[in-house]
């Protein structure tokens, strides 16, 4: 992450000769100093992906103006694109249930400034986290999920998210399955941390499943949420070694450490506009 | 691995009070200096597992005598047990197809003395490896597998294995599925290296599957072969990080390094009598 | 960690024939069900190390009685030994400065019950952590370290530690060097997390040093504190991959995650009486 | 690595606005389809690094012509640069002593086509490797190093390397220290695999040093050789976990696996023109 103010351009488009030249040329003409740039050509899909950080002070214009000027080129090359300003903090809403290791972890990163975002609120289907969240000066909303009518909760969730004007929803060990309509309404905006190395051990009790299968490593996966449970594009994964000596509860314990680290990395990539979705895969530039 | 000659006692039995005391007491009475000992109690199955290395020179008897003396205690405690002599080299038959990275790796370990075994022969369904194997002074057997009648090959394999008086069959990237009867005849004696982090990506083309799912790490698994494809007890696993930049052939390439290392470690554990099978799981002492 | 109440016997002594038999025999005679046992023979030093967890309910006696009965055997075999009761929680005093990632991490583990200890107090040379600590219901002591006379602080620290009747002092990113007399008074009781993969980058600014040397991985080390800075016996270490793209501040950020995990693992090993010091090395049973 | 023929442009120069635009514009004007591109700006040194792979068939010219055309731009921007043709195989000379794990590993990669290079010869100060090397159809040169007059050997080495018209010298566990003049004559062309996680354990017997210090992980480092022993720019590193149970010989054994993998990765990066030296550091694009 750059400290100086920068604009981040993120795009994907059909691959062809000269894209980098056109984009870099546009930025150079605008006087833009490139702080960081990366790109990827996928030979299977024929699609090109690019992310550029430009020093905002070297450009003779603000973000709306840059956006306006870039649009014709974007149209010509049929880009799916976005420009972001590092001075505008992203807003994330965090959802938790009763386990709080990911929440503590995110709060520490937020409080120390490592995670440079606004957290307009934390939402939970339990009251357990209220005290900690409010101590940090963050509003806490208790949204119980009634098994016989979950829709009330989903509507409340949706309203809270909209009211918060948030960009991203982080399921930090939120033990409820969101409805398809919510997943689709916020496609690419909802991150989940799943407590297994996907695609192994989809669904409930992955550590129990892992123990029974006798695997020698357990892991965690940060992915975008889609209507298909645990099938969304993977952003980040990691594993840790276990042995026959470890009971299920030990796997759970090791897993917590991996979950925290993987969610934090995945969220960071997402917030830095480094993640581009490519079907079931992600390009992390 | 100890350098001095030692006897290795490996056992499992229903757990109860006093097993360690009885076993250690037996060995102490025989004057046996314990070089290494480890044990495991599985609270789920109620079974106890133990492995002890005893300095052979400190015992006033040879292996058959020790075996005879230990039998009554083993019977009393209802043990599944085995005594091995480090001076008697294990005999392994290696099976390969066309990819030779695991074979090279095993041959180097064998030649340098790291892998302290006899290799009575290498068997393959292709001729590619003949030269290298024979250069190492090891007999090579070409056993083609006829798609319309594979049984001929399996019979030949079985005969070669028996004639070789081998203990262990190592499928070092052998791209054929052994028949159930062979898997069952040599249960706990056949090791395979599967090119995925099981239980993900069972069966063919695991790297292609992994690429399509967009995982961020790929792995390999060394397991005992059972009649259920890729479902046998796992001995060892490892993974390595990949990115969107890696094509399937890159995953294959990274995977080769993991396969070599995981097979070598799993085989070593097996040869040192450190692996005890517990249902679908292994205890690696 | 076992859930049922257990006594943990930890010992080291000169190696000889029959130690396991004597110890296991003693426990079996007392009716003790062994939940977990591990041992290690160091051929270089000729010393034997052992750790046994015994189900307390299967023993017909309490800890003082068991201690009394075991003493003669311990004397005979010249043991350095200790018996602990899982029902008696360890007491740890945590020291921090301004960085709070390790503190947050420990507090979450403590609050969730994963870290089953008493934390009689947290001590710091800054006021920053007071709010968080006190919110958790833990007393906080501000002990400033005056550069011109640090001894006042060390005396205060010593008094607080004694008054807390604590077993263990955890330097969770405490950025002061303890005096030799304190290190020696609590040898084997003070754990530090050093932000490098020791022995690389001893002393100040290890991440800056790591960046300048251009290493491709950075790490952290949990070790016992001795009078020689960063030279104490290592309990646990880990590393993470970095690239040329990472500035010093990125190394610091990656390092924080490793520090948290390594300190938590090292502390857990210590609290479970699994760590035996052997000169400059540790045996982690 | 791309399968289609491509030209690789590698450059570094003082950073400024518009470099990417100029380079990409030059390539686009030539009709060049960019297969892969990466760049790095080092804010500490103010230097810019770039590597581009261009599909050779899309360019209307051959390498000498492209080189000629690019030169003016390179001069203008004060570049340190190089253009390579994937159709021209690199030539590597491998040096070994008695341990052959890295040699076996490289030979397998070479034979399977993974390592797409010419190996004009293998050189050793021992005869041990001759058979294996010659079996692979590669010339083997025995160049003994006389302790009382090593210069004879270094001259022979230099002559063999020149005669082989090789680009790169790979010290694959070559247990001799090259003289400063040789290191300087081939700066950036000699790769070594050191059997420790540098900067820990410089010099002789790193595994013995590691055991004595009681580290919990051991590693290996692939670096460019400079006149300062084990101080050259690091290309790649990795580590593996060890325990108190592992004797020095076990560390040596684990280390071999890390050495093979790290050397292979570092060599590959080097051969793909991905490594740019930046003082004591490397940029791996």
mmCIF file of N, CA and C in Angstrom, chain C residues 45-46 52 107 131 139 176 184 191 196 202 205 214 225-226 231 257 260 266 279:
data_model
loop_
_atom_site.group_PDB
_atom_site.id
_atom_site.type_symbol
_atom_site.label_atom_id
_atom_site.label_comp_id
_atom_site.label_asym_id
_atom_site.label_seq_id
_atom_site.Cartn_x
_atom_site.Cartn_y
_atom_site.Cartn_z
ATOM 1 N N UNK C 45 23.991 -35.211 24.434
ATOM 2 C CA UNK C 45 24.190 -34.856 25.844
ATOM 3 C C UNK C 45 23.985 -36.051 26.780
ATOM 4 N N UNK C 46 23.442 -37.143 26.239
ATOM 5 C CA UNK C 46 23.197 -38.306 27.097
ATOM 6 C C UNK C 46 22.070 -38.077 28.100
ATOM 7 N N UNK C 52 4.496 -36.766 30.784
ATOM 8 C CA UNK C 52 3.354 -37.674 30.821
ATOM 9 C C UNK C 52 2.147 -36.935 31.373
ATOM 10 N N UNK C 107 -5.568 -11.647 24.295
ATOM 11 C CA UNK C 107 -6.829 -11.385 25.001
ATOM 12 C C UNK C 107 -7.983 -12.169 24.384
ATOM 13 N N UNK C 131 -7.032 1.101 28.233
ATOM 14 C CA UNK C 131 -8.467 0.973 27.987
ATOM 15 C C UNK C 131 -8.880 -0.442 27.615
ATOM 16 N N UNK C 139 -6.484 -5.893 35.523
ATOM 17 C CA UNK C 139 -5.761 -4.718 36.020
ATOM 18 C C UNK C 139 -4.592 -4.339 35.092
ATOM 19 N N UNK C 176 11.602 -3.073 25.624
ATOM 20 C CA UNK C 176 12.656 -2.729 26.571
ATOM 21 C C UNK C 176 13.484 -3.978 26.831
ATOM 22 N N UNK C 184 17.783 -13.576 35.131
ATOM 23 C CA UNK C 184 18.312 -14.725 35.870
ATOM 24 C C UNK C 184 17.380 -15.153 37.003
ATOM 25 N N UNK C 191 9.055 -15.307 28.568
ATOM 26 C CA UNK C 191 9.022 -15.576 27.128
ATOM 27 C C UNK C 191 9.014 -14.261 26.364
ATOM 28 N N UNK C 196 12.246 -11.421 14.328
ATOM 29 C CA UNK C 196 13.059 -11.924 13.212
ATOM 30 C C UNK C 196 13.232 -13.417 13.400
ATOM 31 N N UNK C 202 19.580 -9.974 14.904
ATOM 32 C CA UNK C 202 19.506 -9.733 16.335
ATOM 33 C C UNK C 202 19.358 -8.233 16.569
ATOM 34 N N UNK C 205 15.449 -3.047 14.914
ATOM 35 C CA UNK C 205 15.044 -2.883 13.523
ATOM 36 C C UNK C 205 15.314 -4.105 12.646
ATOM 37 N N UNK C 214 17.819 -8.175 1.656
ATOM 38 C CA UNK C 214 17.087 -8.727 0.518
ATOM 39 C C UNK C 214 16.643 -10.164 0.710
ATOM 40 N N UNK C 225 13.892 -15.656 27.642
ATOM 41 C CA UNK C 225 14.785 -14.521 27.789
ATOM 42 C C UNK C 225 15.934 -14.893 28.716
ATOM 43 N N UNK C 226 17.136 -14.573 28.266
ATOM 44 C CA UNK C 226 18.325 -14.743 29.107
ATOM 45 C C UNK C 226 19.066 -13.412 29.108
ATOM 46 N N UNK C 231 19.464 -14.328 22.614
ATOM 47 C CA UNK C 231 20.273 -15.543 22.532
ATOM 48 C C UNK C 231 19.647 -16.693 23.316
ATOM 49 N N UNK C 257 1.705 -10.761 11.776
ATOM 50 C CA UNK C 257 0.914 -11.997 11.754
ATOM 51 C C UNK C 257 1.725 -13.192 12.241
ATOM 52 N N UNK C 260 2.256 -12.917 16.135
ATOM 53 C CA UNK C 260 1.080 -13.346 16.903
ATOM 54 C C UNK C 260 1.005 -14.865 16.984
ATOM 55 N N UNK C 266 4.171 -20.750 21.071
ATOM 56 C CA UNK C 266 5.252 -20.912 22.040
ATOM 57 C C UNK C 266 4.717 -20.838 23.464
ATOM 58 N N UNK C 279 20.341 -26.590 27.663
ATOM 59 C CA UNK C 279 21.413 -25.672 27.243
ATOM 60 C C UNK C 279 20.823 -24.550 26.417
#
